């Protein structure tokens, strides 16, 4: 049985997915005005950075409360780089693939990478052993991408 807190978290995850699918379309429209996926990604990140900066300042929480920036592993600083790559590629790929193919292929990539991250306990994730149900689920995701990406008859 799913608890109320789990149902809330799953609902939030669904909302994140819906926003992700919408974000690529919104940013693709911005790309049309700017004639560049990189410029559109930059504007998207600029708006997001300004909003998050204002919220962080309003909340007033101390920065680096659990240590100094130097105590972080080197890869902890790559989140913005990964996000910029994701947004720029989504802006570029959205008009070529469509919302469904783009979304399911991104999710499939996340699933495959997540299995490796969990299995090895990398990047702070818990060590969760690879199992047959996980492998079958991932195989179904790959099959789903192949089905969705198939060219439909005209």
Coordinates of N, CA and C in Angstrom, one line a residue:
X1 N 0.8 -1.2 0.0 CA 0.0 0.0 0.0 C 0.9 1.2 0.0
X2 N 0.5 2.2 -0.8 CA 1.3 3.5 -0.9 C 0.8 4.4 0.2
X3 N 1.7 4.9 1.0 CA 1.4 5.9 2.0 C 1.1 7.3 1.4
X4 N 0.5 8.1 2.2 CA 0.1 9.4 1.8 C 1.4 10.2 1.4
X5 N 2.4 10.1 2.2 CA 3.7 10.8 1.9 C 4.3 10.3 0.6
X6 N 4.3 9.0 0.3 CA 4.8 8.5 -0.9 C 3.9 8.9 -2.1
X7 N 2.6 9.0 -1.9 CA 1.7 9.4 -3.0 C 2.0 10.9 -3.3
X8 N 2.3 11.7 -2.3 CA 2.6 13.1 -2.5 C 3.9 13.2 -3.3
X9 N 4.9 12.4 -2.9 CA 6.2 12.5 -3.6 C 6.1 12.0 -5.0
X10 N 5.3 11.0 -5.2 CA 5.1 10.5 -6.6 C 4.4 11.6 -7.5
X11 N 3.4 12.3 -6.9 CA 2.7 13.3 -7.5 C 3.7 14.5 -7.9
X12 N 4.6 14.8 -7.0 CA 5.6 15.8 -7.3 C 6.5 15.4 -8.4
X13 N 6.9 14.1 -8.4 CA 7.7 13.5 -9.5 C 7.0 13.6 -10.8
X14 N 5.7 13.3 -10.8 CA 4.9 13.4 -12.1 C 4.9 14.9 -12.6
X15 N 4.8 15.8 -11.6 CA 4.8 17.2 -12.0 C 6.1 17.6 -12.6
X16 N 7.2 17.1 -12.0 CA 8.6 17.4 -12.5 C 8.7 16.9 -14.0
X17 N 8.1 15.7 -14.2 CA 8.2 15.1 -15.6 C 7.3 16.0 -16.5
X18 N 6.2 16.4 -16.1 CA 5.4 17.3 -17.0 C 6.1 18.6 -17.3
X19 N 6.7 19.1 -16.2 CA 7.5 20.4 -16.5 C 8.6 20.2 -17.4
X20 N 9.3 19.0 -17.3 CA 10.4 18.7 -18.2 C 10.0 18.6 -19.7
X21 N 8.8 18.0 -19.9 CA 8.3 17.9 -21.2 C 7.9 19.2 -21.8
X22 N 7.3 20.1 -20.9 CA 6.9 21.4 -21.3 C 8.1 22.3 -21.5
X23 N 9.1 22.2 -20.7 CA 10.3 23.1 -20.7 C 11.0 23.0 -22.1
X24 N 11.1 21.8 -22.6 CA 11.7 21.7 -23.9 C 11.0 22.4 -25.0
X25 N 9.6 22.3 -25.0 CA 8.8 23.1 -25.9 C 8.9 24.6 -25.8
X26 N 8.8 25.0 -24.5 CA 8.9 26.4 -24.2 C 10.3 27.0 -24.7
X27 N 11.3 26.3 -24.4 CA 12.7 26.7 -24.8 C 12.9 26.6 -26.3
X28 N 12.2 25.7 -26.9 CA 12.3 25.6 -28.4 C 11.6 26.8 -29.0
X29 N 10.6 27.3 -28.4 CA 9.9 28.6 -29.0 C 10.9 29.7 -28.8
X30 N 11.6 29.8 -27.6 CA 12.5 30.8 -27.4 C 13.7 30.7 -28.4
X31 N 14.0 29.5 -28.8 CA 15.1 29.3 -29.8 C 14.7 29.9 -31.1
X32 N 13.4 29.8 -31.5 CA 13.0 30.4 -32.7 C 13.2 31.9 -32.8
X33 N 13.0 32.6 -31.7 CA 13.2 34.0 -31.6 C 14.7 34.4 -31.6
X34 N 15.5 33.5 -31.0 CA 16.9 33.8 -30.8 C 17.8 33.2 -31.9
X35 N 17.2 32.2 -32.6 CA 18.0 31.6 -33.7 C 19.2 30.7 -33.2
X36 N 19.1 30.4 -31.9 CA 20.3 29.6 -31.4 C 19.8 28.8 -30.2
X37 N 20.0 27.5 -30.2 CA 19.7 26.7 -29.0 C 20.6 27.1 -27.8
X38 N 21.8 27.5 -28.0 CA 22.7 27.9 -26.9 C 22.2 29.2 -26.3
X39 N 21.7 30.1 -27.1 CA 21.2 31.4 -26.5 C 19.9 31.1 -25.8
X40 N 19.1 30.2 -26.3 CA 17.8 29.9 -25.6 C 18.1 29.2 -24.3
X41 N 19.1 28.3 -24.3 CA 19.4 27.6 -23.0 C 20.0 28.6 -22.0
X42 N 20.8 29.6 -22.5 CA 21.4 30.6 -21.6 C 20.3 31.4 -21.0
X43 N 19.3 31.9 -21.8 CA 18.2 32.7 -21.3 C 17.4 31.9 -20.3
X44 N 17.1 30.6 -20.6 CA 16.4 29.7 -19.7 C 17.2 29.6 -18.3
X45 N 18.5 29.4 -18.4 CA 19.2 29.3 -17.1 C 19.3 30.6 -16.4
X46 N 19.4 31.7 -17.1 CA 19.5 33.0 -16.5 C 18.2 33.3 -15.7
X47 N 17.1 33.1 -16.3 CA 15.8 33.3 -15.6 C 15.7 32.4 -14.4
X48 N 16.1 31.1 -14.6 CA 16.0 30.2 -13.4 C 17.0 30.5 -12.3
X49 N 18.2 31.0 -12.7 CA 19.2 31.4 -11.8 C 18.8 32.6 -10.9
X50 N 18.2 33.6 -11.6 CA 17.7 34.7 -10.9 C 16.6 34.4 -9.9
X51 N 15.7 33.5 -10.4 CA 14.6 33.1 -9.5 C 15.1 32.4 -8.3
X52 N 16.0 31.4 -8.5 CA 16.5 30.6 -7.4 C 17.4 31.4 -6.5
X53 N 18.1 32.4 -7.1 CA 18.9 33.3 -6.2 C 18.1 34.1 -5.3
X54 N 17.0 34.7 -5.8 CA 16.1 35.5 -5.0 C 15.4 34.6 -3.9
X55 N 15.0 33.4 -4.2 CA 14.4 32.5 -3.2 C 15.4 32.2 -2.1
X56 N 16.6 31.8 -2.6 CA 17.7 31.5 -1.6 C 18.0 32.6 -0.7
X57 N 18.1 33.8 -1.2 CA 18.3 35.0 -0.4 C 17.2 35.3 0.6
X58 N 15.9 35.1 0.1 CA 14.8 35.3 1.0 C 14.7 34.3 2.1
X59 N 15.1 33.1 1.8 CA 15.0 32.1 2.9 C 16.1 32.3 3.9
X60 N 17.2 32.9 3.5 CA 18.3 33.3 4.4 C 19.1 32.1 5.0
X61 N 19.0 31.0 4.5 CA 19.8 29.8 5.0 C 21.3 30.1 4.7
X62 N 22.2 29.7 5.6 CA 23.6 29.9 5.4 C 24.1 29.1 4.2
X63 N 25.1 29.6 3.5 CA 25.6 28.9 2.3 C 26.7 28.0 2.9
X64 N 26.8 26.8 2.3 CA 27.9 25.8 2.7 C 27.9 25.6 4.2
X65 N 26.7 25.3 4.8 CA 26.5 25.1 6.2 C 27.3 23.9 6.7
X66 N 27.4 22.9 5.8 CA 28.0 21.6 6.2 C 29.5 21.5 5.9
X67 N 30.2 22.6 5.7 CA 31.6 22.6 5.4 C 31.9 23.7 4.3
X68 N 33.1 23.7 3.9 CA 33.6 24.7 3.0 C 33.5 24.1 1.6
X69 N 33.4 25.0 0.6 CA 33.4 24.5 -0.8 C 34.6 23.5 -1.1
X70 N 35.7 23.8 -0.5 CA 36.9 23.0 -0.8 C 36.7 21.5 -0.3
X71 N 35.8 21.3 0.6 CA 35.6 19.9 1.2 C 34.7 19.1 0.2
X72 N 34.1 19.7 -0.7 CA 33.3 18.9 -1.7 C 34.1 18.1 -2.7
X73 N 33.6 17.0 -3.1 CA 34.3 16.3 -4.2 C 34.3 17.1 -5.4
X74 N 35.3 16.9 -6.3 CA 35.4 17.7 -7.5 C 34.1 17.6 -8.4
X75 N 33.5 16.5 -8.4 CA 32.4 16.2 -9.3 C 31.1 16.9 -8.8
X76 N 31.1 17.4 -7.5 CA 29.9 18.0 -7.0 C 29.6 19.4 -7.7
X77 N 30.6 19.9 -8.4 CA 30.5 21.2 -9.1 C 30.0 21.0 -10.5
X78 N 29.7 19.8 -10.9 CA 29.3 19.6 -12.3 C 27.8 19.6 -12.6
X79 N 27.0 19.8 -11.6 CA 25.6 19.8 -11.8 C 25.1 20.9 -12.7
X80 N 25.7 22.1 -12.7 CA 25.3 23.1 -13.6 C 25.7 22.8 -15.0
X81 N 26.9 22.2 -15.2 CA 27.3 21.8 -16.5 C 26.4 20.7 -17.1
X82 N 26.0 19.8 -16.3 CA 25.1 18.7 -16.7 C 23.7 19.3 -17.1
X83 N 23.3 20.2 -16.2 CA 22.0 20.9 -16.5 C 22.0 21.7 -17.8
X84 N 23.1 22.4 -18.0 CA 23.2 23.2 -19.2 C 23.2 22.3 -20.4
X85 N 23.9 21.2 -20.4 CA 23.9 20.3 -21.5 C 22.5 19.7 -21.7
X86 N 21.8 19.3 -20.7 CA 20.5 18.8 -20.8 C 19.5 19.8 -21.5
X87 N 19.6 21.0 -21.0 CA 18.6 22.1 -21.5 C 19.0 22.4 -23.0
X88 N 20.3 22.6 -23.3 CA 20.7 22.9 -24.6 C 20.3 21.8 -25.6
X89 N 20.6 20.6 -25.2 CA 20.3 19.4 -26.1 C 18.8 19.3 -26.2
X90 N 18.0 19.5 -25.2 CA 16.6 19.4 -25.3 C 16.0 20.5 -26.2
X91 N 16.6 21.7 -26.2 CA 16.1 22.7 -27.1 C 16.4 22.3 -28.5
X92 N 17.6 21.7 -28.8 CA 18.0 21.3 -30.1 C 17.1 20.1 -30.6
X93 N 16.9 19.1 -29.7 CA 16.2 17.9 -30.1 C 14.7 18.0 -30.1
X94 N 14.1 18.8 -29.3 CA 12.6 18.9 -29.2 C 11.9 19.0 -30.6
X95 N 12.3 20.0 -31.4 CA 11.6 20.1 -32.7 C 11.9 19.0 -33.7
X96 N 13.0 18.2 -33.4 CA 13.3 17.1 -34.3 C 12.7 15.8 -33.9
X97 N 12.5 15.6 -32.6 CA 12.0 14.3 -32.1 C 10.5 14.4 -31.7
X98 N 10.0 15.6 -31.3 CA 8.7 15.7 -30.7 C 8.8 15.4 -29.2
X99 N 7.7 15.8 -28.5 CA 7.7 15.8 -27.1 C 7.8 14.3 -26.5
X100 N 7.0 13.4 -27.1 CA 7.0 12.0 -26.5 C 8.3 11.3 -26.7
X101 N 8.8 11.3 -28.0 CA 10.1 10.6 -28.2 C 11.2 11.3 -27.4
X102 N 11.3 12.6 -27.3 CA 12.3 13.3 -26.5 C 12.2 12.8 -25.1
X103 N 11.0 12.9 -24.5 CA 10.8 12.6 -23.1 C 11.1 11.2 -22.8
X104 N 10.6 10.2 -23.5 CA 10.9 8.8 -23.2 C 12.3 8.4 -23.4
X105 N 13.0 9.1 -24.4 CA 14.4 8.7 -24.6 C 15.3 9.3 -23.4
X106 N 14.9 10.5 -23.0 CA 15.6 11.1 -21.8 C 15.4 10.3 -20.6
X107 N 14.2 9.9 -20.4 CA 13.9 9.0 -19.2 C 14.6 7.7 -19.3
X108 N 14.6 7.1 -20.5 CA 15.3 5.8 -20.7 C 16.8 6.0 -20.3
X109 N 17.4 7.1 -20.8 CA 18.8 7.4 -20.5 C 19.0 7.5 -19.0
X110 N 18.1 8.2 -18.3 CA 18.1 8.3 -16.8 C 18.0 7.0 -16.1
X111 N 17.1 6.1 -16.6 CA 17.0 4.8 -16.0 C 18.2 4.0 -16.2
X112 N 18.8 3.9 -17.4 CA 20.0 3.2 -17.6 C 21.2 3.7 -16.7
X113 N 21.4 5.0 -16.7 CA 22.4 5.6 -15.9 C 22.2 5.3 -14.4
X114 N 20.9 5.4 -14.0 CA 20.5 5.2 -12.6 C 20.9 3.8 -12.1
X115 N 20.7 2.8 -13.0 CA 21.0 1.4 -12.6 C 22.5 1.3 -12.3
X116 N 23.3 1.9 -13.1 CA 24.8 1.9 -12.9 C 25.1 2.6 -11.6
X117 N 24.5 3.8 -11.4 CA 24.8 4.6 -10.2 C 24.4 3.9 -9.0
X118 N 23.2 3.3 -9.0 CA 22.7 2.6 -7.8 C 23.6 1.3 -7.5
X119 N 23.8 0.6 -8.6 CA 24.6 -0.7 -8.4 C 26.0 -0.4 -7.8
X120 N 26.6 0.7 -8.2 CA 27.9 1.0 -7.7 C 27.9 2.0 -6.5
X121 N 26.8 2.5 -6.1 CA 26.7 3.4 -5.0 C 27.5 4.7 -5.3
X122 N 27.5 5.1 -6.6 CA 28.3 6.3 -7.0 C 27.5 7.6 -6.7
X123 N 28.2 8.7 -6.6 CA 27.6 10.1 -6.5 C 26.7 10.2 -5.3
X124 N 26.9 9.4 -4.2 CA 26.1 9.5 -3.0 C 24.8 8.7 -3.0
X125 N 24.6 8.0 -4.0 CA 23.4 7.1 -4.1 C 23.6 5.9 -3.2
X126 N 22.5 5.3 -2.7 CA 22.7 4.1 -1.9 C 23.1 2.9 -2.9
X127 N 23.8 2.0 -2.3 CA 24.3 0.8 -3.1 C 23.1 -0.1 -3.2
X128 N 22.5 -0.2 -4.4 CA 21.3 -1.1 -4.6 C 21.7 -2.1 -5.7
X129 N 21.8 -3.3 -5.4 CA 22.3 -4.3 -6.3 C 21.3 -4.5 -7.5
X130 N 22.0 -4.7 -8.6 CA 21.2 -5.0 -9.9 C 20.5 -6.3 -9.7
X131 N 19.2 -6.3 -10.1 CA 18.4 -7.5 -10.0 C 17.7 -7.7 -11.3
X132 N 17.1 -8.9 -11.4 CA 16.4 -9.3 -12.6 C 15.2 -8.4 -12.9
X133 N 14.4 -8.0 -11.8 CA 13.3 -7.1 -12.1 C 13.8 -5.7 -12.6
X134 N 14.9 -5.2 -12.0 CA 15.4 -4.0 -12.5 C 15.9 -4.0 -13.9
X135 N 16.6 -5.1 -14.3 CA 17.0 -5.3 -15.7 C 15.9 -5.4 -16.6
X136 N 14.8 -6.2 -16.2 CA 13.6 -6.3 -17.1 C 12.9 -5.0 -17.3
X137 N 12.8 -4.2 -16.2 CA 12.2 -2.9 -16.3 C 13.0 -2.0 -17.2
X138 N 14.3 -2.0 -17.2 CA 15.1 -1.2 -18.1 C 15.0 -1.7 -19.5
X139 N 14.9 -3.0 -19.7 CA 14.7 -3.5 -21.0 C 13.4 -3.1 -21.6
X140 N 12.4 -3.0 -20.8 CA 11.1 -2.5 -21.2 C 11.1 -1.1 -21.6
X141 N 11.9 -0.3 -20.9 CA 12.1 1.1 -21.2 C 12.7 1.2 -22.6
X142 N 13.8 0.5 -22.8 CA 14.5 0.5 -24.1 C 13.5 0.1 -25.2
X143 N 12.7 -0.9 -25.0 CA 11.7 -1.3 -26.0 C 10.7 -0.2 -26.2
X144 N 10.3 0.5 -25.1 CA 9.4 1.6 -25.2 C 9.9 2.7 -26.1
X145 N 11.2 3.0 -25.9 CA 11.8 4.0 -26.8 C 11.8 3.6 -28.2
X146 N 12.1 2.3 -28.5 CA 12.1 1.9 -29.9 C 10.7 1.9 -30.5
X147 N 9.7 1.6 -29.7 CA 8.3 1.6 -30.2 C 7.9 3.0 -30.5
X148 N 8.2 3.9 -29.6 CA 7.7 5.3 -29.7 C 8.4 6.0 -30.8
X149 N 9.7 5.7 -31.0 CA 10.5 6.4 -32.0 C 10.3 5.9 -33.4
X150 N 9.6 4.8 -33.5 CA 9.4 4.2 -34.9 C 8.7 5.3 -35.7
X151 N 9.0 5.3 -37.0 CA 8.3 6.2 -37.9 C 6.9 5.7 -38.1
X152 N 6.0 6.5 -38.0 CA 4.6 6.2 -38.3 C 4.3 6.2 -39.8
X153 N 3.5 5.3 -40.3 CA 3.1 5.4 -41.7 C 2.4 6.7 -42.0
X154 N 2.7 7.3 -43.2 CA 2.0 8.6 -43.5 C 0.6 8.4 -43.8

